[in-house]
Amino acid sequence: MEVEINVQRKIEIIILSGFLGSGKTTLLKNLLEQEQKSGRKAAILMNEVGEVSIDGYLLPPNFPIEEITNGCICCSGKDQLERTILNLYKTNRPDVIYIESSGLAHPIDVIDSCLSPIIANDIEIKNVITVLDSLRWCHRQEYSKPIQCLMEEQVKYADLLLINKIDLIQQQTFNKVIEEIENLHPNIHYQITSHARMEISSIQSSCHEREIEHQQFHVHNHLHINHLVYVFTKPIEKNLFEQWLQTLPLSIFRIKGFIRFKETPVKTTLFQYAYGVPMYLNQEIAFPTNLVLIGEHLNAEKLKRQLEKLEN
């Protein structure tokens, strides 16, 4: 790959980590709004395990964005990550690039992917921010051992931990969460947040080196995570869709996409689902009606048949 970068200043890289549905995209929106007010030029790199990206539609306009889909940047997407960072720099000359990693990515693997010899001298990995869903953390024992371990590793290797969705747990539970996190990472710097709100000024520079020893997790080989992208061809009935949601196993971690409901006059509805909790947001734009499902040992054929039945 031919590369010509002559930078007088290093490009800041801020990595957003955290398990599926923890609030990374909400955090990114909040940070971008603050960057815009400060006058700094920010660019975005988003990674989705599935073939299509949903979260990119949710970000504020006028920010250059690149998306890496159908693979995790810490596994099969390392070369693509390098090329994408270069393209964002050469095209936009940003002050900072925000990398929203897949919810299944290990932060150290993402750091290592960024520190390619070709671009390492031209970037500064300023901070790894891990967003923790405090309610899901309390119930992590419901998931497989590899998933539990990944969630703990994402906390362990954070420069800054956002203990998010704090409004969903009781004080006694909160005290237990803090105790568990401090036992796992005694010197961790954390903030308590609701809706992933934080001040950009609290992001401090950290030092990162390559090849830090850590537990290896490959999305397919170790976590057994797979996904399904389903494309709706027509509107469906919302009550039948909600009945289907109630039948889903705990092994389905995340669903997100756009749907058209027969009962709703808007053009599309943004749908997000994490650990059994659905969320709907009406949209006046006719987004592609793609639905992305991510889970462990996902039975894609069975789910496809169920979704097809909703359209009949």
PDB file of C-alpha atoms in Angstrom:
ATOM      1  CA  MET A   1       0.000   0.000   0.000  1.00  0.00           C
ATOM      2  CA  GLU A   2       1.445   3.356  -1.030  1.00  0.00           C
ATOM      3  CA  VAL A   3       1.132   5.932   1.692  1.00  0.00           C
ATOM      4  CA  GLU A   4       2.137   9.569   1.685  1.00  0.00           C
ATOM      5  CA  ILE A   5       1.439  11.267   4.996  1.00  0.00           C
ATOM      6  CA  ASN A   6       3.354  14.324   6.032  1.00  0.00           C
ATOM      7  CA  VAL A   7       1.696  15.562   9.188  1.00  0.00           C
ATOM      8  CA  GLN A   8       3.059  18.259  11.446  1.00  0.00           C
ATOM      9  CA  ARG A   9       0.763  17.199  14.270  1.00  0.00           C
ATOM     10  CA  LYS A  10      -0.488  13.805  15.298  1.00  0.00           C
ATOM     11  CA  ILE A  11      -4.107  12.856  14.761  1.00  0.00           C
ATOM     12  CA  GLU A  12      -5.874  12.046  18.026  1.00  0.00           C
ATOM     13  CA  ILE A  13      -7.590   8.661  18.143  1.00  0.00           C
ATOM     14  CA  ILE A  14     -10.310   8.051  20.735  1.00  0.00           C
ATOM     15  CA  ILE A  15     -11.595   4.484  20.935  1.00  0.00           C
ATOM     16  CA  LEU A  16     -15.088   3.817  22.232  1.00  0.00           C
ATOM     17  CA  SER A  17     -15.407   0.328  23.684  1.00  0.00           C
ATOM     18  CA  GLY A  18     -18.144  -1.579  25.476  1.00  0.00           C
ATOM     19  CA  PHE A  19     -20.437  -4.535  25.017  1.00  0.00           C
ATOM     20  CA  LEU A  20     -23.435  -4.578  22.692  1.00  0.00           C
ATOM     21  CA  GLY A  21     -26.126  -2.079  23.657  1.00  0.00           C
ATOM     22  CA  SER A  22     -24.118  -0.336  26.367  1.00  0.00           C
ATOM     23  CA  GLY A  23     -24.533   3.174  24.909  1.00  0.00           C
ATOM     24  CA  LYS A  24     -21.464   3.756  22.704  1.00  0.00           C
ATOM     25  CA  THR A  25     -23.390   5.462  19.901  1.00  0.00           C
ATOM     26  CA  THR A  26     -25.205   7.715  22.370  1.00  0.00           C
ATOM     27  CA  LEU A  27     -21.838   8.679  23.852  1.00  0.00           C
ATOM     28  CA  LEU A  28     -20.439   9.357  20.391  1.00  0.00           C
ATOM     29  CA  LYS A  29     -23.362  11.667  19.579  1.00  0.00           C
ATOM     30  CA  ASN A  30     -22.778  13.591  22.805  1.00  0.00           C
ATOM     31  CA  LEU A  31     -19.052  13.965  22.145  1.00  0.00           C
ATOM     32  CA  LEU A  32     -19.541  15.046  18.530  1.00  0.00           C
ATOM     33  CA  GLU A  33     -21.933  17.793  19.585  1.00  0.00           C
ATOM     34  CA  GLN A  34     -19.266  19.114  21.957  1.00  0.00           C
ATOM     35  CA  GLU A  35     -16.558  18.869  19.275  1.00  0.00           C
ATOM     36  CA  GLN A  36     -18.746  20.873  16.920  1.00  0.00           C
ATOM     37  CA  LYS A  37     -19.192  23.630  19.490  1.00  0.00           C
ATOM     38  CA  SER A  38     -15.443  23.757  20.151  1.00  0.00           C
ATOM     39  CA  GLY A  39     -14.635  24.175  16.465  1.00  0.00           C
ATOM     40  CA  ARG A  40     -12.441  21.084  16.259  1.00  0.00           C
ATOM     41  CA  LYS A  41     -12.664  18.880  13.190  1.00  0.00           C
ATOM     42  CA  ALA A  42     -13.794  15.371  14.090  1.00  0.00           C
ATOM     43  CA  ALA A  43     -14.140  12.293  11.903  1.00  0.00           C
ATOM     44  CA  ILE A  44     -15.795   8.968  12.680  1.00  0.00           C
ATOM     45  CA  LEU A  45     -14.936   5.347  12.047  1.00  0.00           C
ATOM     46  CA  MET A  46     -17.651   2.854  12.968  1.00  0.00           C
ATOM     47  CA  ASN A  47     -17.403  -0.923  13.039  1.00  0.00           C
ATOM     48  CA  GLU A  48     -20.323  -3.336  12.762  1.00  0.00           C
ATOM     49  CA  VAL A  49     -20.074  -7.117  12.862  1.00  0.00           C
ATOM     50  CA  GLY A  50     -22.998  -7.393  10.416  1.00  0.00           C
ATOM     51  CA  GLU A  51     -23.075  -6.578   6.714  1.00  0.00           C
ATOM     52  CA  VAL A  52     -24.983  -3.327   7.154  1.00  0.00           C
ATOM     53  CA  SER A  53     -24.581  -0.381   9.486  1.00  0.00           C
ATOM     54  CA  ILE A  54     -27.515   1.056  11.407  1.00  0.00           C
ATOM     55  CA  ASP A  55     -25.848   3.375  13.924  1.00  0.00           C
ATOM     56  CA  GLY A  56     -24.324   5.607  11.252  1.00  0.00           C
ATOM     57  CA  TYR A  57     -27.801   6.935  10.475  1.00  0.00           C
ATOM     58  CA  LEU A  58     -28.174   8.109  14.084  1.00  0.00           C
ATOM     59  CA  LEU A  59     -25.195  10.468  14.226  1.00  0.00           C
ATOM     60  CA  PRO A  60     -25.279  14.236  13.689  1.00  0.00           C
ATOM     61  CA  PRO A  61     -24.838  15.296  10.049  1.00  0.00           C
ATOM     62  CA  ASN A  62     -21.794  17.068   8.574  1.00  0.00           C
ATOM     63  CA  PHE A  63     -19.195  14.766  10.115  1.00  0.00           C
ATOM     64  CA  PRO A  64     -17.050  12.647   7.790  1.00  0.00           C
ATOM     65  CA  ILE A  65     -17.740   9.000   8.546  1.00  0.00           C
ATOM     66  CA  GLU A  66     -16.309   5.694   7.390  1.00  0.00           C
ATOM     67  CA  GLU A  67     -17.898   2.362   8.225  1.00  0.00           C
ATOM     68  CA  ILE A  68     -16.319  -1.078   8.390  1.00  0.00           C
ATOM     69  CA  THR A  69     -18.973  -3.784   8.266  1.00  0.00           C
ATOM     70  CA  ASN A  70     -19.160  -7.564   8.122  1.00  0.00           C
ATOM     71  CA  GLY A  71     -16.282  -8.202  10.493  1.00  0.00           C
ATOM     72  CA  CYS A  72     -14.568  -7.033  13.650  1.00  0.00           C
ATOM     73  CA  ILE A  73     -11.683  -4.572  13.231  1.00  0.00           C
ATOM     74  CA  CYS A  74      -9.696  -6.439  15.854  1.00  0.00           C
ATOM     75  CA  CYS A  75      -9.909  -9.685  13.860  1.00  0.00           C
ATOM     76  CA  SER A  76     -10.427  -9.777  10.097  1.00  0.00           C
ATOM     77  CA  GLY A  77     -10.707  -6.002   9.660  1.00  0.00           C
ATOM     78  CA  LYS A  78      -7.215  -4.889  10.730  1.00  0.00           C
ATOM     79  CA  ASP A  79      -5.969  -4.031   7.235  1.00  0.00           C
ATOM     80  CA  GLN A  80      -9.214  -2.254   6.426  1.00  0.00           C
ATOM     81  CA  LEU A  81      -8.934  -0.206   9.616  1.00  0.00           C
ATOM     82  CA  GLU A  82      -5.502   1.015   8.580  1.00  0.00           C
ATOM     83  CA  ARG A  83      -6.712   2.005   5.116  1.00  0.00           C
ATOM     84  CA  THR A  84      -9.795   3.714   6.529  1.00  0.00           C
ATOM     85  CA  ILE A  85      -7.820   5.849   8.990  1.00  0.00           C
ATOM     86  CA  LEU A  86      -5.542   6.910   6.145  1.00  0.00           C
ATOM     87  CA  ASN A  87      -8.496   7.785   3.949  1.00  0.00           C
ATOM     88  CA  LEU A  88     -10.137   9.859   6.685  1.00  0.00           C
ATOM     89  CA  TYR A  89      -6.893  11.749   7.229  1.00  0.00           C
ATOM     90  CA  LYS A  90      -6.072  12.409   3.580  1.00  0.00           C
ATOM     91  CA  THR A  91      -9.633  13.411   2.701  1.00  0.00           C
ATOM     92  CA  ASN A  92     -10.620  15.467   5.748  1.00  0.00           C
ATOM     93  CA  ARG A  93      -7.504  16.351   7.816  1.00  0.00           C
ATOM     94  CA  PRO A  94      -9.391  15.945  11.123  1.00  0.00           C
ATOM     95  CA  ASP A  95      -8.077  16.878  14.545  1.00  0.00           C
ATOM     96  CA  VAL A  96      -9.541  13.725  16.056  1.00  0.00           C
ATOM     97  CA  ILE A  97     -10.918  10.417  14.818  1.00  0.00           C
ATOM     98  CA  TYR A  98     -13.462   8.631  16.968  1.00  0.00           C
ATOM     99  CA  ILE A  99     -13.462   4.866  16.524  1.00  0.00           C
ATOM    100  CA  GLU A 100     -16.648   3.186  17.707  1.00  0.00           C
ATOM    101  CA  SER A 101     -15.601  -0.440  17.905  1.00  0.00           C
ATOM    102  CA  SER A 102     -17.889  -3.421  17.651  1.00  0.00           C
ATOM    103  CA  GLY A 103     -19.484  -4.415  20.932  1.00  0.00           C
ATOM    104  CA  LEU A 104     -17.596  -7.695  20.582  1.00  0.00           C
ATOM    105  CA  ALA A 105     -14.149  -6.142  20.199  1.00  0.00           C
ATOM    106  CA  HIS A 106     -11.365  -6.301  22.766  1.00  0.00           C
ATOM    107  CA  PRO A 107      -9.967  -2.761  23.282  1.00  0.00           C
ATOM    108  CA  ILE A 108      -6.335  -3.924  23.224  1.00  0.00           C
ATOM    109  CA  ASP A 109      -6.855  -5.598  19.856  1.00  0.00           C
ATOM    110  CA  VAL A 110      -8.324  -2.362  18.503  1.00  0.00           C
ATOM    111  CA  ILE A 111      -5.306  -0.422  19.819  1.00  0.00           C
ATOM    112  CA  ASP A 112      -2.968  -2.926  18.206  1.00  0.00           C
ATOM    113  CA  SER A 113      -4.842  -2.613  14.904  1.00  0.00           C
ATOM    114  CA  CYS A 114      -4.369   1.168  15.002  1.00  0.00           C
ATOM    115  CA  LEU A 115      -0.654   0.941  15.728  1.00  0.00           C
ATOM    116  CA  SER A 116       0.412  -0.290  12.313  1.00  0.00           C
ATOM    117  CA  PRO A 117       4.000   0.695  11.452  1.00  0.00           C
ATOM    118  CA  ILE A 118       2.646   2.625   8.480  1.00  0.00           C
ATOM    119  CA  ILE A 119       0.523   5.040  10.513  1.00  0.00           C
ATOM    120  CA  ALA A 120       1.777   4.701  14.108  1.00  0.00           C
ATOM    121  CA  ASN A 121       4.031   7.779  13.929  1.00  0.00           C
ATOM    122  CA  ASP A 122       1.190   9.950  12.707  1.00  0.00           C
ATOM    123  CA  ILE A 123      -1.453   9.174  15.315  1.00  0.00           C
ATOM    124  CA  GLU A 124      -1.883   9.489  19.068  1.00  0.00           C
ATOM    125  CA  ILE A 125      -4.244   7.022  20.710  1.00  0.00           C
ATOM    126  CA  LYS A 126      -5.470   9.466  23.288  1.00  0.00           C
ATOM    127  CA  ASN A 127      -7.950   7.392  25.256  1.00  0.00           C
ATOM    128  CA  VAL A 128      -9.973   4.185  25.407  1.00  0.00           C
ATOM    129  CA  ILE A 129     -13.420   4.877  26.826  1.00  0.00           C
ATOM    130  CA  THR A 130     -15.441   1.813  27.794  1.00  0.00           C
ATOM    131  CA  VAL A 131     -19.180   2.218  28.276  1.00  0.00           C
ATOM    132  CA  LEU A 132     -20.638  -0.208  30.813  1.00  0.00           C
ATOM    133  CA  ASP A 133     -24.331  -1.023  30.956  1.00  0.00           C
ATOM    134  CA  SER A 134     -24.659  -1.195  34.747  1.00  0.00           C
ATOM    135  CA  LEU A 135     -27.861  -3.248  34.673  1.00  0.00           C
ATOM    136  CA  ARG A 136     -26.455  -5.809  32.233  1.00  0.00           C
ATOM    137  CA  TRP A 137     -23.258  -6.009  34.261  1.00  0.00           C
ATOM    138  CA  CYS A 138     -25.314  -7.154  37.248  1.00  0.00           C
ATOM    139  CA  HIS A 139     -26.806  -9.950  35.131  1.00  0.00           C
ATOM    140  CA  ARG A 140     -23.706 -11.002  33.225  1.00  0.00           C
ATOM    141  CA  GLN A 141     -23.758 -14.457  34.846  1.00  0.00           C
ATOM    142  CA  GLU A 142     -26.740 -15.223  32.614  1.00  0.00           C
ATOM    143  CA  TYR A 143     -24.404 -15.349  29.619  1.00  0.00           C
ATOM    144  CA  SER A 144     -21.683 -17.765  28.591  1.00  0.00           C
ATOM    145  CA  LYS A 145     -18.251 -17.682  30.232  1.00  0.00           C
ATOM    146  CA  PRO A 146     -16.512 -16.210  27.129  1.00  0.00           C
ATOM    147  CA  ILE A 147     -19.046 -13.360  26.997  1.00  0.00           C
ATOM    148  CA  GLN A 148     -18.640 -12.663  30.729  1.00  0.00           C
ATOM    149  CA  CYS A 149     -14.882 -12.642  30.330  1.00  0.00           C
ATOM    150  CA  LEU A 150     -15.031 -10.249  27.367  1.00  0.00           C
ATOM    151  CA  MET A 151     -17.189  -7.812  29.347  1.00  0.00           C
ATOM    152  CA  GLU A 152     -14.682  -7.900  32.193  1.00  0.00           C
ATOM    153  CA  GLU A 153     -11.730  -7.431  29.834  1.00  0.00           C
ATOM    154  CA  GLN A 154     -13.403  -4.380  28.266  1.00  0.00           C
ATOM    155  CA  VAL A 155     -13.542  -2.875  31.764  1.00  0.00           C
ATOM    156  CA  LYS A 156     -10.039  -3.981  32.706  1.00  0.00           C
ATOM    157  CA  TYR A 157      -8.372  -2.252  29.751  1.00  0.00           C
ATOM    158  CA  ALA A 158     -10.320   1.017  29.809  1.00  0.00           C
ATOM    159  CA  ASP A 159      -8.574   4.342  30.373  1.00  0.00           C
ATOM    160  CA  LEU A 160     -11.934   5.795  31.340  1.00  0.00           C
ATOM    161  CA  LEU A 161     -14.990   3.765  32.309  1.00  0.00           C
ATOM    162  CA  LEU A 162     -18.481   5.195  31.976  1.00  0.00           C
ATOM    163  CA  ILE A 163     -20.786   3.320  34.346  1.00  0.00           C
ATOM    164  CA  ASN A 164     -23.869   4.017  32.280  1.00  0.00           C
ATOM    165  CA  LYS A 165     -27.650   3.627  32.712  1.00  0.00           C
ATOM    166  CA  ILE A 166     -27.208   4.249  36.399  1.00  0.00           C
ATOM    167  CA  ASP A 167     -30.830   5.363  36.598  1.00  0.00           C
ATOM    168  CA  LEU A 168     -31.902   1.736  36.059  1.00  0.00           C
ATOM    169  CA  ILE A 169     -30.389   0.257  39.236  1.00  0.00           C
ATOM    170  CA  GLN A 170     -30.881   0.712  42.980  1.00  0.00           C
ATOM    171  CA  GLN A 171     -28.302   2.240  45.350  1.00  0.00           C
ATOM    172  CA  GLN A 172     -27.433  -1.113  46.922  1.00  0.00           C
ATOM    173  CA  THR A 173     -26.866  -2.638  43.486  1.00  0.00           C
ATOM    174  CA  PHE A 174     -24.787   0.380  42.483  1.00  0.00           C
ATOM    175  CA  ASN A 175     -22.497  -0.127  45.481  1.00  0.00           C
ATOM    176  CA  LYS A 176     -21.980  -3.746  44.445  1.00  0.00           C
ATOM    177  CA  VAL A 177     -21.146  -2.714  40.855  1.00  0.00           C
ATOM    178  CA  ILE A 178     -18.519  -0.246  42.087  1.00  0.00           C
ATOM    179  CA  GLU A 179     -16.998  -2.845  44.411  1.00  0.00           C
ATOM    180  CA  GLU A 180     -16.748  -5.437  41.624  1.00  0.00           C
ATOM    181  CA  ILE A 181     -15.190  -2.968  39.195  1.00  0.00           C
ATOM    182  CA  GLU A 182     -12.626  -1.715  41.721  1.00  0.00           C
ATOM    183  CA  ASN A 183     -11.659  -5.319  42.520  1.00  0.00           C
ATOM    184  CA  LEU A 184     -11.176  -5.956  38.825  1.00  0.00           C
ATOM    185  CA  HIS A 185      -9.304  -2.696  38.128  1.00  0.00           C
ATOM    186  CA  PRO A 186      -8.199  -1.060  41.434  1.00  0.00           C
ATOM    187  CA  ASN A 187      -6.913   2.176  39.861  1.00  0.00           C
ATOM    188  CA  ILE A 188      -9.658   2.653  37.302  1.00  0.00           C
ATOM    189  CA  HIS A 189     -10.840   6.138  36.433  1.00  0.00           C
ATOM    190  CA  TYR A 190     -14.632   6.042  36.137  1.00  0.00           C
ATOM    191  CA  GLN A 191     -17.614   8.335  35.793  1.00  0.00           C
ATOM    192  CA  ILE A 192     -21.246   7.670  36.660  1.00  0.00           C
ATOM    193  CA  THR A 193     -23.539   8.495  33.742  1.00  0.00           C
ATOM    194  CA  SER A 194     -27.083   8.339  32.486  1.00  0.00           C
ATOM    195  CA  HIS A 195     -27.570   8.410  28.715  1.00  0.00           C
ATOM    196  CA  ALA A 196     -23.753   8.409  28.374  1.00  0.00           C
ATOM    197  CA  ARG A 197     -23.397  12.116  29.130  1.00  0.00           C
ATOM    198  CA  MET A 198     -19.878  13.274  29.894  1.00  0.00           C
ATOM    199  CA  GLU A 199     -17.759  16.367  29.392  1.00  0.00           C
ATOM    200  CA  ILE A 200     -15.202  16.076  26.620  1.00  0.00           C
ATOM    201  CA  SER A 201     -12.719  17.990  28.774  1.00  0.00           C
ATOM    202  CA  SER A 202     -12.465  14.959  31.095  1.00  0.00           C
ATOM    203  CA  ILE A 203     -10.792  12.866  28.377  1.00  0.00           C
ATOM    204  CA  GLN A 204      -7.110  12.787  29.304  1.00  0.00           C
ATOM    205  CA  SER A 205      -4.239  11.436  27.233  1.00  0.00           C
ATOM    206  CA  SER A 206      -3.016   7.919  28.021  1.00  0.00           C
ATOM    207  CA  CYS A 207      -0.003   5.951  26.841  1.00  0.00           C
ATOM    208  CA  HIS A 208      -0.510   2.727  24.886  1.00  0.00           C
ATOM    209  CA  GLU A 209       1.981   0.208  23.658  1.00  0.00           C
ATOM    210  CA  ARG A 210       1.632  -2.723  21.298  1.00  0.00           C
ATOM    211  CA  GLU A 211       1.174  -6.384  22.157  1.00  0.00           C
ATOM    212  CA  ILE A 212      -0.125  -6.034  25.702  1.00  0.00           C
ATOM    213  CA  GLU A 213      -0.848  -9.523  27.017  1.00  0.00           C
ATOM    214  CA  HIS A 214      -4.556 -10.167  27.375  1.00  0.00           C
ATOM    215  CA  GLN A 215      -7.241 -12.783  26.922  1.00  0.00           C
ATOM    216  CA  GLN A 216      -7.792 -13.434  23.212  1.00  0.00           C
ATOM    217  CA  PHE A 217     -11.348 -13.373  21.887  1.00  0.00           C
ATOM    218  CA  HIS A 218     -12.163 -13.963  18.260  1.00  0.00           C
ATOM    219  CA  VAL A 219     -15.802 -13.243  17.462  1.00  0.00           C
ATOM    220  CA  HIS A 220     -16.414 -16.542  15.692  1.00  0.00           C
ATOM    221  CA  ASN A 221     -13.789 -18.926  17.094  1.00  0.00           C
ATOM    222  CA  HIS A 222     -14.048 -18.064  20.791  1.00  0.00           C
ATOM    223  CA  LEU A 223     -17.310 -16.240  21.363  1.00  0.00           C
ATOM    224  CA  HIS A 224     -19.335 -18.161  18.750  1.00  0.00           C
ATOM    225  CA  ILE A 225     -21.075 -14.931  17.795  1.00  0.00           C
ATOM    226  CA  ASN A 226     -22.922 -14.733  14.507  1.00  0.00           C
ATOM    227  CA  HIS A 227     -25.471 -12.419  12.996  1.00  0.00           C
ATOM    228  CA  LEU A 228     -28.404 -12.171  10.614  1.00  0.00           C
ATOM    229  CA  VAL A 229     -29.394  -9.281   8.381  1.00  0.00           C
ATOM    230  CA  TYR A 230     -33.069  -9.420   7.454  1.00  0.00           C
ATOM    231  CA  VAL A 231     -34.573  -7.072   4.849  1.00  0.00           C
ATOM    232  CA  PHE A 232     -38.280  -6.352   5.241  1.00  0.00           C
ATOM    233  CA  THR A 233     -40.165  -6.015   1.961  1.00  0.00           C
ATOM    234  CA  LYS A 234     -43.408  -4.674   3.417  1.00  0.00           C
ATOM    235  CA  PRO A 235     -44.899  -3.176   6.597  1.00  0.00           C
ATOM    236  CA  ILE A 236     -45.698  -5.570   9.444  1.00  0.00           C
ATOM    237  CA  GLU A 237     -48.068  -5.558  12.414  1.00  0.00           C
ATOM    238  CA  LYS A 238     -46.441  -4.181  15.538  1.00  0.00           C
ATOM    239  CA  ASN A 239     -48.294  -6.439  17.973  1.00  0.00           C
ATOM    240  CA  LEU A 240     -47.143  -9.576  16.095  1.00  0.00           C
ATOM    241  CA  PHE A 241     -43.599  -8.245  16.080  1.00  0.00           C
ATOM    242  CA  GLU A 242     -43.726  -7.678  19.840  1.00  0.00           C
ATOM    243  CA  GLN A 243     -45.090 -11.180  20.396  1.00  0.00           C
ATOM    244  CA  TRP A 244     -42.120 -12.513  18.427  1.00  0.00           C
ATOM    245  CA  LEU A 245     -39.724 -10.508  20.602  1.00  0.00           C
ATOM    246  CA  GLN A 246     -41.060 -12.227  23.707  1.00  0.00           C
ATOM    247  CA  THR A 247     -40.056 -15.620  22.296  1.00  0.00           C
ATOM    248  CA  LEU A 248     -36.392 -14.694  21.773  1.00  0.00           C
ATOM    249  CA  PRO A 249     -33.713 -16.441  23.851  1.00  0.00           C
ATOM    250  CA  LEU A 250     -31.165 -14.634  26.036  1.00  0.00           C
ATOM    251  CA  SER A 251     -28.477 -15.624  23.544  1.00  0.00           C
ATOM    252  CA  ILE A 252     -29.701 -12.831  21.240  1.00  0.00           C
ATOM    253  CA  PHE A 253     -27.848  -9.819  22.587  1.00  0.00           C
ATOM    254  CA  ARG A 254     -28.684  -7.060  20.159  1.00  0.00           C
ATOM    255  CA  ILE A 255     -31.189  -6.181  17.429  1.00  0.00           C
ATOM    256  CA  LYS A 256     -31.200  -2.877  15.602  1.00  0.00           C
ATOM    257  CA  GLY A 257     -32.597  -1.542  12.377  1.00  0.00           C
ATOM    258  CA  PHE A 258     -35.510   0.165  10.686  1.00  0.00           C
ATOM    259  CA  ILE A 259     -39.023  -1.223  10.340  1.00  0.00           C
ATOM    260  CA  ARG A 260     -42.290  -0.074   8.818  1.00  0.00           C
ATOM    261  CA  PHE A 261     -45.347  -0.839  10.957  1.00  0.00           C
ATOM    262  CA  LYS A 262     -48.840  -0.963   9.453  1.00  0.00           C
ATOM    263  CA  GLU A 263     -50.249   0.982  12.407  1.00  0.00           C
ATOM    264  CA  THR A 264     -47.685   3.807  12.239  1.00  0.00           C
ATOM    265  CA  PRO A 265     -48.005   6.579   9.632  1.00  0.00           C
ATOM    266  CA  VAL A 266     -44.326   7.577   9.734  1.00  0.00           C
ATOM    267  CA  LYS A 267     -41.992   6.421   6.965  1.00  0.00           C
ATOM    268  CA  THR A 268     -39.859   4.163   9.185  1.00  0.00           C
ATOM    269  CA  THR A 269     -39.356   3.303  12.842  1.00  0.00           C
ATOM    270  CA  LEU A 270     -35.912   2.937  14.345  1.00  0.00           C
ATOM    271  CA  PHE A 271     -35.871  -0.200  16.469  1.00  0.00           C
ATOM    272  CA  GLN A 272     -33.237  -1.118  19.046  1.00  0.00           C
ATOM    273  CA  TYR A 273     -33.232  -4.116  21.350  1.00  0.00           C
ATOM    274  CA  ALA A 274     -30.692  -5.034  23.989  1.00  0.00           C
ATOM    275  CA  TYR A 275     -31.066  -7.916  26.437  1.00  0.00           C
ATOM    276  CA  GLY A 276     -34.832  -8.124  26.201  1.00  0.00           C
ATOM    277  CA  VAL A 277     -35.540  -4.372  26.296  1.00  0.00           C
ATOM    278  CA  PRO A 278     -37.014  -2.875  23.066  1.00  0.00           C
ATOM    279  CA  MET A 279     -36.953   0.766  22.003  1.00  0.00           C
ATOM    280  CA  TYR A 280     -38.886   2.456  19.189  1.00  0.00           C
ATOM    281  CA  LEU A 281     -38.256   5.867  17.648  1.00  0.00           C
ATOM    282  CA  ASN A 282     -40.317   7.126  14.721  1.00  0.00           C
ATOM    283  CA  GLN A 283     -38.427   8.533  11.734  1.00  0.00           C
ATOM    284  CA  GLU A 284     -39.705  10.848   9.015  1.00  0.00           C
ATOM    285  CA  ILE A 285     -37.062   9.570   6.595  1.00  0.00           C
ATOM    286  CA  ALA A 286     -37.541   6.380   4.587  1.00  0.00           C
ATOM    287  CA  PHE A 287     -34.464   4.511   5.782  1.00  0.00           C
ATOM    288  CA  PRO A 288     -33.731   1.053   4.340  1.00  0.00           C
ATOM    289  CA  THR A 289     -35.795  -1.472   6.295  1.00  0.00           C
ATOM    290  CA  ASN A 290     -32.903  -3.662   7.371  1.00  0.00           C
ATOM    291  CA  LEU A 291     -32.865  -5.454  10.702  1.00  0.00           C
ATOM    292  CA  VAL A 292     -29.565  -6.698  12.181  1.00  0.00           C
ATOM    293  CA  LEU A 293     -29.615  -9.452  14.829  1.00  0.00           C
ATOM    294  CA  ILE A 294     -26.476 -10.376  16.788  1.00  0.00           C
ATOM    295  CA  GLY A 295     -26.207 -13.284  19.178  1.00  0.00           C
ATOM    296  CA  GLU A 296     -24.366 -16.332  20.405  1.00  0.00           C
ATOM    297  CA  HIS A 297     -25.006 -19.563  18.449  1.00  0.00           C
ATOM    298  CA  LEU A 298     -27.647 -17.678  16.452  1.00  0.00           C
ATOM    299  CA  ASN A 299     -30.070 -19.950  14.568  1.00  0.00           C
ATOM    300  CA  ALA A 300     -30.225 -17.729  11.505  1.00  0.00           C
ATOM    301  CA  GLU A 301     -32.495 -19.953   9.416  1.00  0.00           C
ATOM    302  CA  LYS A 302     -35.084 -20.291  12.169  1.00  0.00           C
ATOM    303  CA  LEU A 303     -35.099 -16.542  12.826  1.00  0.00           C
ATOM    304  CA  LYS A 304     -35.399 -15.811   9.126  1.00  0.00           C
ATOM    305  CA  ARG A 305     -38.448 -18.074   8.845  1.00  0.00           C
ATOM    306  CA  GLN A 306     -40.041 -16.350  11.853  1.00  0.00           C
ATOM    307  CA  LEU A 307     -39.480 -12.881  10.366  1.00  0.00           C
ATOM    308  CA  GLU A 308     -40.790 -13.986   6.984  1.00  0.00           C
ATOM    309  CA  LYS A 309     -43.936 -15.172   8.724  1.00  0.00           C
ATOM    310  CA  LEU A 310     -44.461 -11.652  10.109  1.00  0.00           C
ATOM    311  CA  GLU A 311     -44.616 -10.339   6.558  1.00  0.00           C
ATOM    312  CA  ASN A 312     -47.229 -12.869   5.401  1.00  0.00           C
TER     313      ASN A 312
END
